[in-house]
Amino acid sequence: MKIVVIGGTGLIGSKVVSRLRAAGHEVLAASPASGVNTLTGEGLDEAMAGAHTVLDVSNSPSFEDKAVMEFFQTATGNLLAAEARAGVKHHVALSVVGTDRLPDSGYFRAKVAQEKLIRESKMPYTIVHSTQFFEFLGSIAQSGVQGDEVHLSPAYVQPIASDDVADAVADYTVGSPKNATVEIAGPERVRLSELVQRYLKASNDPRTVVADVHARYFGAELKDDTLVPGPGPRIGALGFEAWFALPKAPR
Ligand SMILES: NC(=O)c1ccc[n+]([C@@H]2O[C@H](COP(=O)([O-])OP(=O)(O)OC[C@H]3O[C@@H](n4cnc5c(N)ncnc54)[C@H](OP(=O)(O)O)[C@@H]3O)[C@@H](O)[C@H]2O)c1
């Protein structure tokens, strides 16, 4: 079947595109570089022609409050409208575990708006909530830098490798619409501050992580369970050490 992957050149998108092509599907890896821009609507109708399923793994180029809200609201609205015009049968989107528990964060408010548009559309859908990708640990560390220290919340996280995210997202994309949210996570539940300390140590980075319950995670304070999944998530194979040992893992 024809599948359009919006954000098909990104971290998750490129991995899902490879998996879907290897399984024999006709896949359009769509992004502004390939002439498909969900924010402006450019190229959307042409991309949708004959598509059965659309997977949205795009992300906003800016995480600034107003820009990110504009991105997810406008782009998702344009995308769902184009899908309806073309008779698409399944909309799959990647979002984040805990999105609805982070109202102080502009990024997560925008993801809530994206999900609301999907749920309120008439399009059959599957929303995949993932925990943080291991590949995102460097950015998380960077977000907490204060001089020679890194201040981060000790709330629990259960990160997942991008390869495991791609496996799960590819499976949900070729499956039937759930008309619900499903959760995916990594195999190990750990405190964010402790995991980032392990990551920095393994990367030969001498900085110390300071656990601070008031340290904000992309604008929001975290409770212990804000970022962890509920019961029964699909669990990825790779834990932190196995992921870090991969030759391609970013340091
Ligand atoms: N980071 C995490 O830990 C985490 C955890 C759970 C869920 N997620 C979710 O996972 C999703 C994908 O993340 P990622 O890290 O794979 O993203 P990414 O690597 O930053 O890739 C973003 C993609 O979006 C495309 N894009 C940007 N603007 C676009 C537009 N106007 N129209 C169409 N495509 C556009 C980009 O195309 P170009 O390459 O042409 O710019 C790129 O292909 C996000 O929605 C995020 O919320 C992330």
CSV table of C-alpha atoms and ligand atoms in Angstrom, one decimal:
chain,number,residue,atom,x,y,z
A,1,MET,CA,0.0,0.0,0.0
A,2,LYS,CA,1.1,3.6,-0.4
A,3,ILE,CA,2.2,5.2,2.8
A,4,VAL,CA,3.2,8.9,3.2
A,5,VAL,CA,5.7,9.6,5.9
A,6,ILE,CA,5.6,13.3,6.9
A,7,GLY,CA,9.0,14.0,8.4
A,8,GLY,CA,10.4,11.0,6.5
A,9,THR,CA,13.9,12.5,6.5
A,10,GLY,CA,14.1,12.9,10.3
A,11,LEU,CA,15.6,10.7,13.0
A,12,ILE,CA,12.6,8.4,13.4
A,13,GLY,CA,11.1,9.1,9.9
A,14,SER,CA,14.2,7.9,8.0
A,15,LYS,CA,14.3,4.6,10.0
A,16,VAL,CA,10.6,3.9,9.5
A,17,VAL,CA,10.8,4.7,5.8
A,18,SER,CA,13.6,2.0,5.4
A,19,ARG,CA,11.5,-0.6,7.4
A,20,LEU,CA,8.3,0.0,5.4
A,21,ARG,CA,10.2,-0.1,2.1
A,22,ALA,CA,11.9,-3.3,3.1
A,23,ALA,CA,8.4,-4.8,3.8
A,24,GLY,CA,7.5,-4.0,0.2
A,25,HIS,CA,5.3,-0.8,0.7
A,26,GLU,CA,5.3,2.2,-1.6
A,27,VAL,CA,6.6,4.9,0.6
A,28,LEU,CA,6.8,8.7,0.1
A,29,ALA,CA,9.4,10.2,2.4
A,30,ALA,CA,7.9,13.7,2.6
A,31,SER,CA,9.6,16.8,4.0
A,32,PRO,CA,10.1,20.5,2.8
A,33,ALA,CA,13.2,19.4,1.0
A,34,SER,CA,11.1,17.0,-1.1
A,35,GLY,CA,8.5,19.7,-1.8
A,36,VAL,CA,6.0,18.7,0.9
A,37,ASN,CA,5.4,21.3,3.5
A,38,THR,CA,2.6,20.7,6.0
A,39,LEU,CA,2.9,24.2,7.4
A,40,THR,CA,2.3,26.0,4.1
A,41,GLY,CA,0.3,23.2,2.5
A,42,GLU,CA,2.7,23.1,-0.4
A,43,GLY,CA,2.8,19.7,-2.2
A,44,LEU,CA,0.3,18.1,0.2
A,45,ASP,CA,-2.5,17.2,-2.3
A,46,GLU,CA,0.0,15.7,-4.8
A,47,ALA,CA,1.7,13.7,-2.0
A,48,MET,CA,-1.7,12.2,-0.8
A,49,ALA,CA,-2.8,11.0,-4.2
A,50,GLY,CA,-3.5,7.2,-3.8
A,51,ALA,CA,-2.2,7.0,-0.2
A,52,HIS,CA,-3.8,4.6,2.2
A,53,THR,CA,-2.0,5.7,5.3
A,54,VAL,CA,-0.2,8.8,6.5
A,55,LEU,CA,2.4,8.7,9.3
A,56,ASP,CA,3.3,12.0,10.9
A,57,VAL,CA,6.7,12.0,12.5
A,58,SER,CA,7.5,15.6,11.8
A,59,ASN,CA,8.8,18.0,14.4
A,60,SER,CA,8.8,21.8,14.7
A,61,PRO,CA,12.1,23.5,13.7
A,62,SER,CA,11.6,25.9,16.7
A,63,PHE,CA,10.6,24.9,20.2
A,64,GLU,CA,9.7,28.5,21.1
A,65,ASP,CA,6.2,28.6,22.6
A,66,LYS,CA,4.4,30.5,19.8
A,67,ALA,CA,6.3,28.9,17.0
A,68,VAL,CA,5.8,25.3,18.1
A,69,MET,CA,2.0,25.9,18.7
A,70,GLU,CA,1.7,27.4,15.3
A,71,PHE,CA,3.6,24.5,13.8
A,72,PHE,CA,1.6,21.6,15.3
A,73,GLN,CA,-1.8,23.3,14.9
A,74,THR,CA,-1.4,24.6,11.4
A,75,ALA,CA,0.5,21.7,10.0
A,76,THR,CA,-1.8,19.1,11.5
A,77,GLY,CA,-4.9,20.9,10.3
A,78,ASN,CA,-3.5,21.2,6.8
A,79,LEU,CA,-2.5,17.5,6.8
A,80,LEU,CA,-5.8,16.2,8.1
A,81,ALA,CA,-7.7,18.3,5.6
A,82,ALA,CA,-5.6,17.0,2.7
A,83,GLU,CA,-6.0,13.4,3.9
A,84,ALA,CA,-9.8,13.8,4.0
A,85,ARG,CA,-9.8,15.2,0.4
A,86,ALA,CA,-7.7,12.2,-0.8
A,87,GLY,CA,-9.7,9.5,1.1
A,88,VAL,CA,-6.8,8.4,3.3
A,89,LYS,CA,-7.8,5.5,5.6
A,90,HIS,CA,-5.4,5.8,8.6
A,91,HIS,CA,-3.5,8.7,10.3
A,92,VAL,CA,-0.7,7.6,12.6
A,93,ALA,CA,1.2,10.2,14.7
A,94,LEU,CA,4.1,10.0,17.1
A,95,SER,CA,3.8,12.0,20.3
A,96,VAL,CA,5.2,11.8,23.8
A,97,VAL,CA,4.3,9.8,27.0
A,98,GLY,CA,3.0,12.3,29.5
A,99,THR,CA,2.1,15.0,27.0
A,100,ASP,CA,-1.2,15.7,28.8
A,101,ARG,CA,0.6,16.0,32.2
A,102,LEU,CA,2.9,19.0,31.2
A,103,PRO,CA,0.7,22.0,30.8
A,104,ASP,CA,3.5,24.4,31.8
A,105,SER,CA,5.5,23.5,28.8
A,106,GLY,CA,4.9,25.3,25.5
A,107,TYR,CA,6.1,22.3,23.5
A,108,PHE,CA,3.8,19.9,25.2
A,109,ARG,CA,0.8,22.3,25.0
A,110,ALA,CA,1.4,22.2,21.2
A,111,LYS,CA,1.5,18.3,21.2
A,112,VAL,CA,-1.8,18.3,23.1
A,113,ALA,CA,-3.2,20.6,20.4
A,114,GLN,CA,-1.9,18.3,17.7
A,115,GLU,CA,-3.5,15.2,19.3
A,116,LYS,CA,-6.8,17.0,19.9
A,117,LEU,CA,-7.1,17.9,16.2
A,118,ILE,CA,-6.5,14.2,15.3
A,119,ARG,CA,-9.0,12.8,17.9
A,120,GLU,CA,-11.6,15.3,16.8
A,121,SER,CA,-11.2,14.7,13.1
A,122,LYS,CA,-13.2,12.0,11.3
A,123,MET,CA,-10.0,10.2,10.3
A,124,PRO,CA,-9.3,6.8,11.8
A,125,TYR,CA,-6.1,7.2,13.8
A,126,THR,CA,-3.4,5.7,16.0
A,127,ILE,CA,-1.5,8.0,18.3
A,128,VAL,CA,1.8,6.4,19.5
A,129,HIS,CA,3.1,7.9,22.7
A,130,SER,CA,6.8,7.2,23.1
A,131,THR,CA,9.1,8.0,26.1
A,132,GLN,CA,12.3,10.0,25.5
A,133,PHE,CA,14.7,8.6,22.8
A,134,PHE,CA,18.2,7.7,24.1
A,135,GLU,CA,19.4,9.9,21.2
A,136,PHE,CA,17.8,12.9,23.0
A,137,LEU,CA,19.9,12.5,26.2
A,138,GLY,CA,22.5,15.0,24.9
A,139,SER,CA,19.9,17.7,24.4
A,140,ILE,CA,18.3,17.0,27.8
A,141,ALA,CA,21.8,17.3,29.4
A,142,GLN,CA,22.4,20.6,27.5
A,143,SER,CA,19.0,22.0,28.7
A,144,GLY,CA,20.2,21.7,32.3
A,145,VAL,CA,23.7,23.2,32.0
A,146,GLN,CA,24.6,25.7,34.7
A,147,GLY,CA,28.3,26.5,34.6
A,148,ASP,CA,30.2,23.2,35.2
A,149,GLU,CA,27.0,21.5,36.5
A,150,VAL,CA,23.9,20.0,34.9
A,151,HIS,CA,20.8,20.6,36.9
A,152,LEU,CA,18.0,18.1,36.2
A,153,SER,CA,14.9,16.7,37.8
A,154,PRO,CA,15.3,13.3,39.6
A,155,ALA,CA,11.8,12.2,38.2
A,156,TYR,CA,11.6,8.8,36.6
A,157,VAL,CA,12.1,8.2,32.9
A,158,GLN,CA,12.0,5.0,30.8
A,159,PRO,CA,13.9,6.0,27.6
A,160,ILE,CA,13.8,4.0,24.4
A,161,ALA,CA,16.2,3.6,21.4
A,162,SER,CA,15.2,5.2,18.2
A,163,ASP,CA,15.5,1.8,16.4
A,164,ASP,CA,12.9,0.3,18.8
A,165,VAL,CA,10.7,3.4,18.2
A,166,ALA,CA,11.0,2.8,14.5
A,167,ASP,CA,10.1,-0.9,14.8
A,168,ALA,CA,7.0,-0.1,16.8
A,169,VAL,CA,5.9,2.8,14.7
A,170,ALA,CA,6.3,0.8,11.5
A,171,ASP,CA,4.1,-2.0,13.0
A,172,TYR,CA,1.4,0.4,14.0
A,173,THR,CA,1.5,2.1,10.6
A,174,VAL,CA,0.7,-1.1,8.7
A,175,GLY,CA,-1.8,-2.2,11.4
A,176,SER,CA,-5.4,-1.3,11.7
A,177,PRO,CA,-6.4,2.1,13.2
A,178,LYS,CA,-6.7,1.8,17.0
A,179,ASN,CA,-8.6,5.1,17.4
A,180,ALA,CA,-6.7,5.3,20.7
A,181,THR,CA,-3.3,6.1,22.1
A,182,VAL,CA,-0.8,3.4,22.5
A,183,GLU,CA,2.4,3.7,24.6
A,184,ILE,CA,6.0,2.5,23.9
A,185,ALA,CA,9.0,2.7,26.3
A,186,GLY,CA,12.4,1.3,27.0
A,187,PRO,CA,13.2,-1.6,29.3
A,188,GLU,CA,14.6,0.3,32.3
A,189,ARG,CA,12.9,2.8,34.6
A,190,VAL,CA,15.5,5.2,36.0
A,191,ARG,CA,15.8,8.7,37.5
A,192,LEU,CA,16.5,11.3,34.8
A,193,SER,CA,19.4,12.9,36.8
A,194,GLU,CA,21.0,9.5,37.4
A,195,LEU,CA,20.7,8.4,33.8
A,196,VAL,CA,22.2,11.6,32.4
A,197,GLN,CA,25.1,11.3,34.9
A,198,ARG,CA,25.7,7.8,33.5
A,199,TYR,CA,25.5,9.2,29.9
A,200,LEU,CA,28.0,12.0,30.7
A,201,LYS,CA,30.4,9.6,32.4
A,202,ALA,CA,30.2,7.1,29.5
A,203,SER,CA,30.9,10.0,27.1
A,204,ASN,CA,34.0,11.1,29.2
A,205,ASP,CA,32.2,14.4,30.0
A,206,PRO,CA,33.5,15.5,33.5
A,207,ARG,CA,30.4,17.5,34.4
A,208,THR,CA,28.4,16.6,37.5
A,209,VAL,CA,24.6,16.3,37.4
A,210,VAL,CA,22.8,17.9,40.3
A,211,ALA,CA,19.4,16.4,41.1
A,212,ASP,CA,16.9,19.3,41.6
A,213,VAL,CA,13.2,18.6,42.0
A,214,HIS,CA,12.5,22.2,40.8
A,215,ALA,CA,14.6,21.9,37.6
A,216,ARG,CA,12.3,22.4,34.7
A,217,TYR,CA,12.0,19.9,31.8
A,218,PHE,CA,11.3,22.0,28.7
A,219,GLY,CA,9.5,24.6,30.9
A,220,ALA,CA,7.7,22.3,33.3
A,221,GLU,CA,8.5,20.8,36.8
A,222,LEU,CA,8.2,17.0,36.8
A,223,LYS,CA,6.5,14.7,39.3
A,224,ASP,CA,8.1,11.3,39.8
A,225,ASP,CA,5.7,9.7,37.3
A,226,THR,CA,5.1,12.5,34.8
A,227,LEU,CA,7.2,11.0,32.0
A,228,VAL,CA,6.6,7.3,32.6
A,229,PRO,CA,4.0,5.1,30.8
A,230,GLY,CA,1.0,3.5,32.4
A,231,PRO,CA,0.5,-0.2,32.5
A,232,GLY,CA,1.3,-2.4,29.6
A,233,PRO,CA,3.4,-0.4,27.2
A,234,ARG,CA,5.2,-2.1,24.3
A,235,ILE,CA,8.8,-2.4,25.5
A,236,GLY,CA,11.9,-1.9,23.3
A,237,ALA,CA,14.8,-4.3,23.3
A,238,LEU,CA,17.7,-1.9,24.0
A,239,GLY,CA,18.6,-0.6,27.4
A,240,PHE,CA,21.0,2.3,27.9
A,241,GLU,CA,24.3,0.3,27.9
A,242,ALA,CA,23.3,-1.8,24.8
A,243,TRP,CA,22.3,1.4,23.0
A,244,PHE,CA,25.4,3.3,24.1
A,245,ALA,CA,27.6,0.4,22.8
A,246,LEU,CA,26.1,0.9,19.3
A,247,PRO,CA,28.8,2.4,17.0
A,248,LYS,CA,26.3,5.0,15.7
A,249,ALA,CA,25.1,6.2,19.2
A,250,PRO,CA,25.8,10.0,19.5
A,251,ARG,CA,28.3,11.0,22.2
B,1,LIG,N1,12.9,13.4,21.1
B,1,LIG,C1,12.2,12.6,21.8
B,1,LIG,O1,12.8,12.0,22.8
B,1,LIG,C2,10.8,12.2,21.5
B,1,LIG,C3,10.1,11.4,22.3
B,1,LIG,C4,8.8,11.0,22.0
B,1,LIG,C5,8.2,11.5,20.8
B,1,LIG,N2,8.9,12.4,20.0
B,1,LIG,C6,8.2,12.9,18.8
B,1,LIG,O2,8.8,12.3,17.7
B,1,LIG,C7,8.6,13.1,16.5
B,1,LIG,C8,9.8,13.0,15.6
B,1,LIG,O3,10.9,13.4,16.2
B,1,LIG,P1,12.4,13.3,15.5
B,1,LIG,O4,13.4,13.5,16.5
B,1,LIG,O5,12.4,12.1,14.6
B,1,LIG,O6,12.3,14.6,14.5
B,1,LIG,P2,13.5,15.2,13.7
B,1,LIG,O7,14.6,14.3,13.5
B,1,LIG,O8,13.7,16.6,14.2
B,1,LIG,O9,12.8,15.3,12.2
B,1,LIG,C9,11.8,16.2,12.0
B,1,LIG,C10,11.2,16.0,10.6
B,1,LIG,O10,10.1,16.9,10.4
B,1,LIG,C11,10.3,17.5,9.1
B,1,LIG,N3,9.6,18.8,9.0
B,1,LIG,C12,9.9,19.9,9.6
B,1,LIG,N4,9.1,20.9,9.2
B,1,LIG,C13,8.2,20.4,8.3
B,1,LIG,C14,7.2,20.9,7.5
B,1,LIG,N5,6.8,22.2,7.6
B,1,LIG,N6,6.5,20.0,6.7
B,1,LIG,C15,6.8,18.7,6.6
B,1,LIG,N7,7.9,18.2,7.4
B,1,LIG,C16,8.5,19.0,8.2
B,1,LIG,C17,11.8,17.6,8.9
B,1,LIG,O11,12.1,17.8,7.5
B,1,LIG,P3,13.5,18.5,7.1
B,1,LIG,O12,14.6,17.4,7.4
B,1,LIG,O13,13.4,18.7,5.6
B,1,LIG,O14,13.7,19.7,7.9
B,1,LIG,C18,12.2,16.2,9.4
B,1,LIG,O15,12.1,15.2,8.5
B,1,LIG,C19,8.2,14.5,17.0
B,1,LIG,O16,6.9,14.7,16.7
B,1,LIG,C20,8.4,14.4,18.6
B,1,LIG,O17,7.4,15.1,19.3
B,1,LIG,C21,10.2,12.8,20.3
